Short mmCIF file of C-alpha atoms in Angstrom, two decimals:
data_model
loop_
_atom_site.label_atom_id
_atom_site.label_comp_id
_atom_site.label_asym_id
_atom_site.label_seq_id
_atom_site.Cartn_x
_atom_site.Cartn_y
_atom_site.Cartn_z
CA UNK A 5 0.00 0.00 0.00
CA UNK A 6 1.42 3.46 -1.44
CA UNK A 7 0.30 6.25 1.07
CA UNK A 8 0.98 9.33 -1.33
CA UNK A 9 -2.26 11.26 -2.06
CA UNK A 10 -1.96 11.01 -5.78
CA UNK A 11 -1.10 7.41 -5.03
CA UNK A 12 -4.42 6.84 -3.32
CA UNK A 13 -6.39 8.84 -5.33
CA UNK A 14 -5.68 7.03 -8.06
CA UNK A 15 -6.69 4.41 -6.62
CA UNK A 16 -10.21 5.53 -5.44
CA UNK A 17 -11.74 6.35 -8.40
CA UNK A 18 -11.25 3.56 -10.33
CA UNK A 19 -13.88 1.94 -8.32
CA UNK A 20 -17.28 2.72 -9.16
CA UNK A 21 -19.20 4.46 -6.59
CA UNK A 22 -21.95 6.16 -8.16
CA UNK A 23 -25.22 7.07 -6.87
CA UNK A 24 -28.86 6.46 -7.61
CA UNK A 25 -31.08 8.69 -7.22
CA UNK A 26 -34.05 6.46 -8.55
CA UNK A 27 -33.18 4.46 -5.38
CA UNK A 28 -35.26 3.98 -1.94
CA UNK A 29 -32.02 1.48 -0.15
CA UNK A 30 -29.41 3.55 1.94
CA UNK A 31 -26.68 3.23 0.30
CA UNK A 32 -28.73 3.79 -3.16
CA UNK A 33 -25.78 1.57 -4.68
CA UNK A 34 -24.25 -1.07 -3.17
CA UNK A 35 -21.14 -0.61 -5.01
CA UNK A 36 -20.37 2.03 -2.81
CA UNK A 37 -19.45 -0.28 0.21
CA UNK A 38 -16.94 -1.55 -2.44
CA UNK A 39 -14.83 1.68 -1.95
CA UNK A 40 -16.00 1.56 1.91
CA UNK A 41 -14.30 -1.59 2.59
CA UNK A 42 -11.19 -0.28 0.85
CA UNK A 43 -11.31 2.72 3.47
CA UNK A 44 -11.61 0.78 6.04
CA UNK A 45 -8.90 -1.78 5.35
CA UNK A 46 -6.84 1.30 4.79
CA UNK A 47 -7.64 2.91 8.13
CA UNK A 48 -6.97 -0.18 9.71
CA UNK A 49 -3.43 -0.83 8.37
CA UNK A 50 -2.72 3.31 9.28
CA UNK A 51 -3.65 1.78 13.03
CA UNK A 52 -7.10 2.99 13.53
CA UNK A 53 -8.43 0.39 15.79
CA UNK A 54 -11.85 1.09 15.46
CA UNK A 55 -12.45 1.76 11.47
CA UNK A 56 -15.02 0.16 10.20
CA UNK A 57 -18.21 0.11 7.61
CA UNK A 58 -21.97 0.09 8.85
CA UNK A 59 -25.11 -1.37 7.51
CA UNK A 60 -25.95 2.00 5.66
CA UNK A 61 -22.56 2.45 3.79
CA UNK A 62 -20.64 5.11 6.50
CA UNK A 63 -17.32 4.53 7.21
CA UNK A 64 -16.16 5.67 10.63
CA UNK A 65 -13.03 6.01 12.48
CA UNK A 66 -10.87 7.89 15.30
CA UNK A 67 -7.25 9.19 15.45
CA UNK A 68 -6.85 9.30 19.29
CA UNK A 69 -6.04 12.21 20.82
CA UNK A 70 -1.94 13.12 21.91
CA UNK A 71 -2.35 16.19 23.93
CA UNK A 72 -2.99 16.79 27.71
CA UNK A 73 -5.25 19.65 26.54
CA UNK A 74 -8.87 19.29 26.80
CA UNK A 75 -9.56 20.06 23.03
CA UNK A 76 -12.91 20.19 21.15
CA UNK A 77 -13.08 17.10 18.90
CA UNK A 78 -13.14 17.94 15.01
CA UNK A 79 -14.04 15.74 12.15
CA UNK A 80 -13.00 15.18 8.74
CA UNK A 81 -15.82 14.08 6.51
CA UNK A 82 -15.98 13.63 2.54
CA UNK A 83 -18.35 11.26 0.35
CA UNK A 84 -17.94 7.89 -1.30
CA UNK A 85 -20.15 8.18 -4.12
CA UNK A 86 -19.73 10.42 -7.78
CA UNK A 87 -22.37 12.09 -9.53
CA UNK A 88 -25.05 10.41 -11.58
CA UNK A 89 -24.96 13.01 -13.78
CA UNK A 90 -22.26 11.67 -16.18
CA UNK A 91 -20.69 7.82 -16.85
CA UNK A 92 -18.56 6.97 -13.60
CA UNK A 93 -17.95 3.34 -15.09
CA UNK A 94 -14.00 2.21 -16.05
CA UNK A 95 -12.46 5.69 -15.03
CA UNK A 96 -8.73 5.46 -16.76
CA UNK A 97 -7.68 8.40 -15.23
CA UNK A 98 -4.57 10.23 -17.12
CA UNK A 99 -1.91 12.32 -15.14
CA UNK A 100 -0.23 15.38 -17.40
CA UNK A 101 3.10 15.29 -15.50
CA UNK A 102 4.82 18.91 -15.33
CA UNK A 103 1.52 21.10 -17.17
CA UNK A 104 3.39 23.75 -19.23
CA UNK A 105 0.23 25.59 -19.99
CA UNK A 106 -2.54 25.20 -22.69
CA UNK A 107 -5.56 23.44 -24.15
CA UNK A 108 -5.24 19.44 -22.75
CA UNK A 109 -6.99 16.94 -24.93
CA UNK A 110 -8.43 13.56 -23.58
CA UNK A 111 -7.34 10.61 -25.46
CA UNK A 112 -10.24 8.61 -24.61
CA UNK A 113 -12.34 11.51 -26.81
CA UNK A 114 -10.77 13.69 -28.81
CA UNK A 115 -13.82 16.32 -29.37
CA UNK A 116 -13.62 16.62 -25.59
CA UNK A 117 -10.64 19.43 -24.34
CA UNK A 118 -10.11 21.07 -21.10
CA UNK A 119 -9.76 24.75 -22.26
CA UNK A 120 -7.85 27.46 -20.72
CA UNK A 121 -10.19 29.87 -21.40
CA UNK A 122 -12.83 27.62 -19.36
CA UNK A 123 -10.73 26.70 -17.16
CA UNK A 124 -8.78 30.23 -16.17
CA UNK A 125 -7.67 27.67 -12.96
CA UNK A 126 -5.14 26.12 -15.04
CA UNK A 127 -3.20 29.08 -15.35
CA UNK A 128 -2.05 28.47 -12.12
CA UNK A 129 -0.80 24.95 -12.30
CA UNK A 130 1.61 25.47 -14.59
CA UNK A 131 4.66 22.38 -13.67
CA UNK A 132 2.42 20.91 -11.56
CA UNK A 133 0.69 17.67 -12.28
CA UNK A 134 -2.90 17.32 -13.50
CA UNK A 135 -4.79 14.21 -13.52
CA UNK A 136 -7.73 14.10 -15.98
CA UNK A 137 -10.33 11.32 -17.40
CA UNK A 138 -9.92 10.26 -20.93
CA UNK A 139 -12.55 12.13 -22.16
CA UNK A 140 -15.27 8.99 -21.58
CA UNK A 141 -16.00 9.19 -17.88
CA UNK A 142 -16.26 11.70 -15.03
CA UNK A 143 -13.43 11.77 -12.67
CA UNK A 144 -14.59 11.74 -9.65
CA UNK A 145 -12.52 13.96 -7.42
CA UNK A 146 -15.86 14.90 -6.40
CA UNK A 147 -15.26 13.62 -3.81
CA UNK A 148 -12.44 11.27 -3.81
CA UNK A 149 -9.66 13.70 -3.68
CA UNK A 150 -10.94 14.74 -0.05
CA UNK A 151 -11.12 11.00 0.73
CA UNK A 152 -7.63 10.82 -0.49
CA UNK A 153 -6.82 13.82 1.55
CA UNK A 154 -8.34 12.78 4.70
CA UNK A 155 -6.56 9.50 4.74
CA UNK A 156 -3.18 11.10 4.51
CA UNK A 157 -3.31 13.60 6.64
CA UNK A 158 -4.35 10.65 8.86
CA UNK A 159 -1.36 8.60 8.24
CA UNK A 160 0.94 11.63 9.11
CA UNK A 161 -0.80 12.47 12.11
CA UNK A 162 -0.55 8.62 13.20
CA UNK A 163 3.38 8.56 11.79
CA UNK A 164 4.23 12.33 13.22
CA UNK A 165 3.06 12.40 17.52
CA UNK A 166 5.34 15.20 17.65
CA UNK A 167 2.54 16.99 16.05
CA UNK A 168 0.08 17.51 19.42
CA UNK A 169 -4.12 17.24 18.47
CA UNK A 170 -6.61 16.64 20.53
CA UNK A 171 -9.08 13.61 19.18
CA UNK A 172 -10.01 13.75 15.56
CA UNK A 173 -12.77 11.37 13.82
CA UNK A 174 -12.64 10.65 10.36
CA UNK A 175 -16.23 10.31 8.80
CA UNK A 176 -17.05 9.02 5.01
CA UNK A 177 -20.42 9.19 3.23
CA UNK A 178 -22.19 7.75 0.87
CA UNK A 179 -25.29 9.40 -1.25
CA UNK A 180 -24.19 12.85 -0.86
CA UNK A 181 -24.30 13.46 -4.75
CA UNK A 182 -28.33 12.86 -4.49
CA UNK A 183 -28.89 14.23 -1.40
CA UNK A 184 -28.88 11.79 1.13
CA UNK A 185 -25.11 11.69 2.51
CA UNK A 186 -26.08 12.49 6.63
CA UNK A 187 -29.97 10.74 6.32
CA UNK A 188 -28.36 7.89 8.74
CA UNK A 189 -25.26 9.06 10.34
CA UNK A 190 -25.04 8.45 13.93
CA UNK A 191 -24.01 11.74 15.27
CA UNK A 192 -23.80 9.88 19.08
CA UNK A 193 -21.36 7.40 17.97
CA UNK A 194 -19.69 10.00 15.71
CA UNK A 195 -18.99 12.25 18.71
CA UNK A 196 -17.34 15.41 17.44
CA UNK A 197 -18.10 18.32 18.28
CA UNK A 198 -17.29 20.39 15.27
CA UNK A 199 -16.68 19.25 11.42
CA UNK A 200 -14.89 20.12 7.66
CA UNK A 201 -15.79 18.76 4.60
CA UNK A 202 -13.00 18.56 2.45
CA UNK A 203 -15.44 19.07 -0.68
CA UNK A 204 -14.30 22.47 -2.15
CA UNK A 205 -12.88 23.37 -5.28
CA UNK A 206 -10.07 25.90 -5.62
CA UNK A 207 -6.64 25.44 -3.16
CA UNK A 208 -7.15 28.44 -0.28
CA UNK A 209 -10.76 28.36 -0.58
CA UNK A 210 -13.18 28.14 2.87
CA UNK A 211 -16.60 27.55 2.32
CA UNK A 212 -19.29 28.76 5.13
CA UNK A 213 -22.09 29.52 3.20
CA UNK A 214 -24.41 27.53 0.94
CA UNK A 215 -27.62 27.75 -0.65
CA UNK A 216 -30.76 27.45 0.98
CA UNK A 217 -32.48 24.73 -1.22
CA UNK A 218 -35.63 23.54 -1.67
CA UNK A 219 -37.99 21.09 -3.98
CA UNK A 220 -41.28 21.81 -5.80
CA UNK A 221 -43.43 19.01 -7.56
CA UNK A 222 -45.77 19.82 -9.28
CA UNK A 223 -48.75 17.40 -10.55
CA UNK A 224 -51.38 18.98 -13.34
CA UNK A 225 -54.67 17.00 -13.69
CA UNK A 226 -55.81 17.48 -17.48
CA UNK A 227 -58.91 16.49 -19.28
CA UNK A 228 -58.45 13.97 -21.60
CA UNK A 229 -60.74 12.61 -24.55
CA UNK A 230 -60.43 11.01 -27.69
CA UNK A 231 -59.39 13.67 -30.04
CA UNK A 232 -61.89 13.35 -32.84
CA UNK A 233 -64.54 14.57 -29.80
CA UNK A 234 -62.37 17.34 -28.53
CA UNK A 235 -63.51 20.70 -29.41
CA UNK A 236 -63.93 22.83 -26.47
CA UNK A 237 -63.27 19.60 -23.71
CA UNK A 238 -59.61 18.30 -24.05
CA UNK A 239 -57.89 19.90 -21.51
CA UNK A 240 -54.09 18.39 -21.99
CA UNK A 241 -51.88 18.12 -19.42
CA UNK A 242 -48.90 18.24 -21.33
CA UNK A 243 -49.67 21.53 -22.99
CA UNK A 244 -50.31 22.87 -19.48
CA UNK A 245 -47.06 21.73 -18.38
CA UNK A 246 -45.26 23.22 -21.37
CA UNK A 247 -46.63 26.74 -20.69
CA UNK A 248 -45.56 26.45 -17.24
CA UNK A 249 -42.18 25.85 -18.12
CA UNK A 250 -42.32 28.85 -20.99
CA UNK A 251 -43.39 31.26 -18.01
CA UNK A 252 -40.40 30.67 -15.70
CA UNK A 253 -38.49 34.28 -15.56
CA UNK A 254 -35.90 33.77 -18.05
CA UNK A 255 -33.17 35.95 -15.36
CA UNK A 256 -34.02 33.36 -12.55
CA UNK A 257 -32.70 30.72 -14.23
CA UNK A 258 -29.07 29.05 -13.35
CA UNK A 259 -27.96 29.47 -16.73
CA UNK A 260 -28.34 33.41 -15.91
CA UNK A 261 -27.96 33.50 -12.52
CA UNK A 262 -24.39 34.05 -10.62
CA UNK A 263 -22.71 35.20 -7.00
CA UNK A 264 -25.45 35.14 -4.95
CA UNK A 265 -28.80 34.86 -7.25
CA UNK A 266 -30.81 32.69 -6.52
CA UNK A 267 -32.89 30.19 -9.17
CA UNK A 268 -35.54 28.87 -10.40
CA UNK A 269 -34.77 25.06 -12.23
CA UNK A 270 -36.97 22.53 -13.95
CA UNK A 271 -34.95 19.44 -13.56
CA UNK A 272 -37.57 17.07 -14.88
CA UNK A 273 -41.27 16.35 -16.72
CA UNK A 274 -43.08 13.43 -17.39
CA UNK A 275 -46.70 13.68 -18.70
CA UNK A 276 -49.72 12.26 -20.63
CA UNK A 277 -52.71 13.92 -22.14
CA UNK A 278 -54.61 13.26 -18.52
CA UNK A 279 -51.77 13.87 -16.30
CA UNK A 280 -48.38 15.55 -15.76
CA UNK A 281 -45.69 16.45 -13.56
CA UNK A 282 -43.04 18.77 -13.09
CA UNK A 283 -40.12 18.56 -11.05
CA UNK A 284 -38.22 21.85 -10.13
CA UNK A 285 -35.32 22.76 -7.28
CA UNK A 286 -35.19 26.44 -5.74
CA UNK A 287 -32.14 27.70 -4.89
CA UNK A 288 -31.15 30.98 -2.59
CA UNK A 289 -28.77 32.12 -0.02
CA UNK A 290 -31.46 32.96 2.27
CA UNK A 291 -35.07 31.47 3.56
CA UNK A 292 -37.27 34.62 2.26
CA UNK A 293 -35.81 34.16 -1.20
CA UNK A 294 -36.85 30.81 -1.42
CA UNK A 295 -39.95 31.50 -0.75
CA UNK A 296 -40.55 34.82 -2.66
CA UNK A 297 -39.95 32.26 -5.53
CA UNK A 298 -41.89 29.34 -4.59
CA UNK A 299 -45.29 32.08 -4.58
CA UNK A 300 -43.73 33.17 -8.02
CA UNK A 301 -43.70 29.84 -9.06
CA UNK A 302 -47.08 28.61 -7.76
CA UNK A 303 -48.64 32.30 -9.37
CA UNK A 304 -47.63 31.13 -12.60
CA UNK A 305 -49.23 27.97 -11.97
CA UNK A 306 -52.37 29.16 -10.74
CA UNK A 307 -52.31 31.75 -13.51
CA UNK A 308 -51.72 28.92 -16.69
CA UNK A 309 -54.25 26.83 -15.04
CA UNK A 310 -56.50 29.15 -14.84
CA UNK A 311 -57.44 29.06 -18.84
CA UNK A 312 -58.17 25.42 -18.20
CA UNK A 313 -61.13 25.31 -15.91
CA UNK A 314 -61.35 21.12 -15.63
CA UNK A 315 -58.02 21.20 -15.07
CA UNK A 316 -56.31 20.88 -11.31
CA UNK A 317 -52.97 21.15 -9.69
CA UNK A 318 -51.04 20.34 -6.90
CA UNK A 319 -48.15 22.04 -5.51
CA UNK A 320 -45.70 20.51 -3.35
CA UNK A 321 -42.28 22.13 -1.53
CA UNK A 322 -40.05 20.00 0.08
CA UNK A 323 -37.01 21.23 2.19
CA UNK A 324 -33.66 20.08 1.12
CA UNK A 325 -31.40 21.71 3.24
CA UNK A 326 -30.73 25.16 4.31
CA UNK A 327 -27.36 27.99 4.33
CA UNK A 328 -24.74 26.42 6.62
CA UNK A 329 -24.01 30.15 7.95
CA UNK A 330 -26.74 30.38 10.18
CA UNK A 331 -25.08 27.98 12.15
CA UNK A 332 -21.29 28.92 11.97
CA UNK A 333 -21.72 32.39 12.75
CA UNK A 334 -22.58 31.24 16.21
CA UNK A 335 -19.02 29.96 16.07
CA UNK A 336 -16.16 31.91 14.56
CA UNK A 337 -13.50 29.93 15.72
CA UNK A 338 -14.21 27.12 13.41
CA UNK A 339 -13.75 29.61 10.14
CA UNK A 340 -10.76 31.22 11.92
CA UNK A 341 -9.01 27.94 12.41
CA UNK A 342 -9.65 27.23 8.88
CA UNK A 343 -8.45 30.01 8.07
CA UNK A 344 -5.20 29.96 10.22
CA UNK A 345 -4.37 26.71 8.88
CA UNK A 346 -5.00 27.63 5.04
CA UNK A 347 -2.27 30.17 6.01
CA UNK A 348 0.43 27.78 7.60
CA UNK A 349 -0.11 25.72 4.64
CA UNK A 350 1.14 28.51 2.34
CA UNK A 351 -1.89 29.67 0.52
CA UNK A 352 -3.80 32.99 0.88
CA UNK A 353 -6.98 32.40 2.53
CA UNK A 354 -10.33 32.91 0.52
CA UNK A 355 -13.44 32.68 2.36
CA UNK A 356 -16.80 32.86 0.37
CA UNK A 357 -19.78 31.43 -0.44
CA UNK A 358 -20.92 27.62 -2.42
CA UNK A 359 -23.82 28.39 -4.98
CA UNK A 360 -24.80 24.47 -3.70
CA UNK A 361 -24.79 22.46 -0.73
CA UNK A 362 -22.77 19.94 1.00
CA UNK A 363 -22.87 17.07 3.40
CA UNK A 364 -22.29 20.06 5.65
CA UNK A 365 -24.80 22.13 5.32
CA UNK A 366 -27.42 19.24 6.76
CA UNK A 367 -24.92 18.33 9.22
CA UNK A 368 -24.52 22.20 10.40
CA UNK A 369 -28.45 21.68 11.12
CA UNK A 370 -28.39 18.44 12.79
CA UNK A 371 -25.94 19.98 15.65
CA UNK A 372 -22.52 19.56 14.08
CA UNK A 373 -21.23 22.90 12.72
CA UNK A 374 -19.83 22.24 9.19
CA UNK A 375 -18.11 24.38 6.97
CA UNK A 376 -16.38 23.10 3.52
CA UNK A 377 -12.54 23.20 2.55
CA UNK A 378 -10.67 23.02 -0.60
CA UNK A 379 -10.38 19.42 -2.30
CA UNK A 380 -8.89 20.66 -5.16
CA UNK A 381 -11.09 19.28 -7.93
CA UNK A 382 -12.11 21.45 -11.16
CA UNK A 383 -15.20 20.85 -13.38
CA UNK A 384 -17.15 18.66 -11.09
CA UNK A 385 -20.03 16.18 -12.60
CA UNK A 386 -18.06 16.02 -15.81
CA UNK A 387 -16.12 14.47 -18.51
CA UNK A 388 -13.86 17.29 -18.25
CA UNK A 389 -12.82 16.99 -14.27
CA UNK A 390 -9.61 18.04 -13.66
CA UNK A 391 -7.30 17.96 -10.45
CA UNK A 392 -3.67 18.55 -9.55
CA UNK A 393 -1.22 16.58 -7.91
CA UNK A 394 0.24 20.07 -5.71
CA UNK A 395 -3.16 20.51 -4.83
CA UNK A 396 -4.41 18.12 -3.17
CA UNK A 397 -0.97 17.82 -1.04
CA UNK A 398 -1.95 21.40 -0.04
CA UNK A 399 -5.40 19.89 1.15
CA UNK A 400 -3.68 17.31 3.04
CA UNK A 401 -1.11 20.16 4.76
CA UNK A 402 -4.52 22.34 5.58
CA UNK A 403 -5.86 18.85 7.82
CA UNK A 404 -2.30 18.56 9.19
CA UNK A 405 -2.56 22.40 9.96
CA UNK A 406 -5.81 22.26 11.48
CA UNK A 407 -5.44 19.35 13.39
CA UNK A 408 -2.41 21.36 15.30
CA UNK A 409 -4.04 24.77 15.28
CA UNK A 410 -7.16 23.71 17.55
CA UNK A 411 -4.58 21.90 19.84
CA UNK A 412 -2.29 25.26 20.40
CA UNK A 413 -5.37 27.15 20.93
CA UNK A 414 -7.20 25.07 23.49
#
């Protein structure tokens, strides 16, 4: 076993771990527990007694504490599974060794090219070491380059006791890409008192805001009839739907939308001449824009429906999860510490603002304050997924960092 990060990164994402969404089991795949037991085996061998897997896909496990010092316990969590949103099956990932600069072409698919001019990122990784797909496959360093992280800043606090911490659990989910990463976490056996995910993006970057989030369904009851008889009675469903969806503010949308708009998003729509059903997810940074557009939403409802007088609705808002800083601003040292760390480690430290959500944003909620850090991973969800070697070491020096900054300052 190789304990670099690039080392085990590359070994994590060649096994499949994506989600279902589609799915009622916890974990929605059970290929996840594939990667799982790897973790655990891992852990074990680094000399974490009590790693292991539980019946819902978490893996848990505790570095012990060195210090005298009464010092709060932090966590280090980061998720198993990759997005459904693009192939995560046979990942050859490819490592550009020493970037000097430009376009980089995947030679699994040629018509697919990580741009410069996307990707303005890149202009700062010039000699370092990128590791891409081939073009056919997402990455995955979303999330497995924090699960690489994690577990080597875990071996070097195990190797290094000259480095004083107080207790630190390590804490990997599964389902966070669909939104179910904490639904069966056991907080009590968990027992820390504050938490990072290592789930960002850019090296420096602090995360301690999210969106607020929310779901809408909507179901539209049409009238349906044969069509020869239909004058003045077919009511259909599917036309109802479709001037729904051609009402929607066109500068509310994500595709318009940036810093911290809000949105509104149609993610899906099934329907038949009698019935039909949208699917949409709200987005804002705070709990009176989400709402302002759920009425929005529902007005344009009631107002299409309303030229259909057989026709009915019904208009359902779920909550998803809601903007982590709520919670943190109650407690500043957990940013500062970040922050102080991110500094050690060499990097200028940029604290702003995730227009999305992470494991913890629920977990901020559910009584563990959660803000994210820097992974390191570009163009998430995508063929085009990028990360750098440098990078993630830097990720690995902030946990080191960390770990010792809470322990001086208890």
């Amino acid at each position: 076993m190789t304990d670099t990060v690039l080392d085990r990164f590359l070994r994590y994402v060649v096994i499949d771990t994506q989600s279902d969404p589609a799915s009622s089991t916890q974990p929605t795949t059970g290929k996840q527990k594939d990667l799982g037991r790897v973790l655990v085996d891992e852990l074990l061998k680094i000399g974490l007694a009590d790693a292991h897997l539980d019946e819902h896909g978490y893996v848990y496990a505790t570095i012990p504490a060195n210090s005298d010092k009464t010092v709060p316990v932090i966590c280090f969590c980061s998720h198993m599974d990759t997005a459904p949103d693009f192939n995560g099956t046979d990942v050859k990932p490819q490592i550009v060794r020493n970037y000097a600069g430009g376009d980089i072409k995947l030679a699994g698919d040629t018509g697919r090219v990580i741009r410069v001019s996307d990707h303005p990122e890149l202009k700062n990784q010039i000699g370092n070491d990128i590791v891409t797909t081939d073009g056919t496959t997402l990455l995955g360093a979303d999330d497995k380059a924090g699960l690489a992280e994690i577990m080597t800043a875990a071996q070097i606090l195990v190797d290094n006791p000259d480095i004083r911490h107080g207790t630190i659990k390590i804490l990997f989910t599964p389902d966070e890409e669909v939104g179910r990463g904490v639904n069966k976490v056991d907080l009590k056996k968990l027992g820390a008192d504050f938490a990072y995910t290592m789930d960002g993006e850019t090296a420096g970057h602090i995360e301690d805001e999210t969106f607020s989030a929310d779901g809408v369904e909507i179901s539209i009851s049409g009238v349906a009839i044969h069509p020869g008889f239909a004058k003045d009675r077919m009511e259909n469903a599917i036309k109802i739907a479709g001037a729904i969806i051609d009402r929607l503010p066109r500068d509310i949308a994500p595709e318009t939308t940036e810093g911290q708009q809000g949105f509104i998003h149609p993610i899906g729509v099934t329907g038949s001449m009698e019935k039909a059903a949208l699917s949409f997810i709200i987005r804002d940074f705070t709990d009176t824009g989400l709402t302002e557009k759920e009425t929005m939403l529902e007005a344009i409802v009631k107002d299409v429906i309303s030229a259909y007088p057989g026709s009915t609705y019904h208009f359902q808002v779920k909550e998803q999860y809601r903007n982590m800083k709520v919670v943190l601003d109650r407690h500043p040292e957990i940013v500062e510490n970040a922050i102080e760390a991110v500094r050690r480690a060499g990097m200028t430290p940029l604290r702003g603002s995730i227009r999305g959500g992470t494991d913890g944003s629920r977990l901020s909620f559910m009584g563990l304050p959660c803000p994210n850090i820097f992974a390191g991973g570009h163009a998430f969800h995508s063929p085009l997924e990028w990360v750098s070697r440098q990078d993630m070491e830097k990720a690995v020096k902030t946990i080191v960092e960390l770990a010792r900054v809470w322990e001086e300052r208890a």
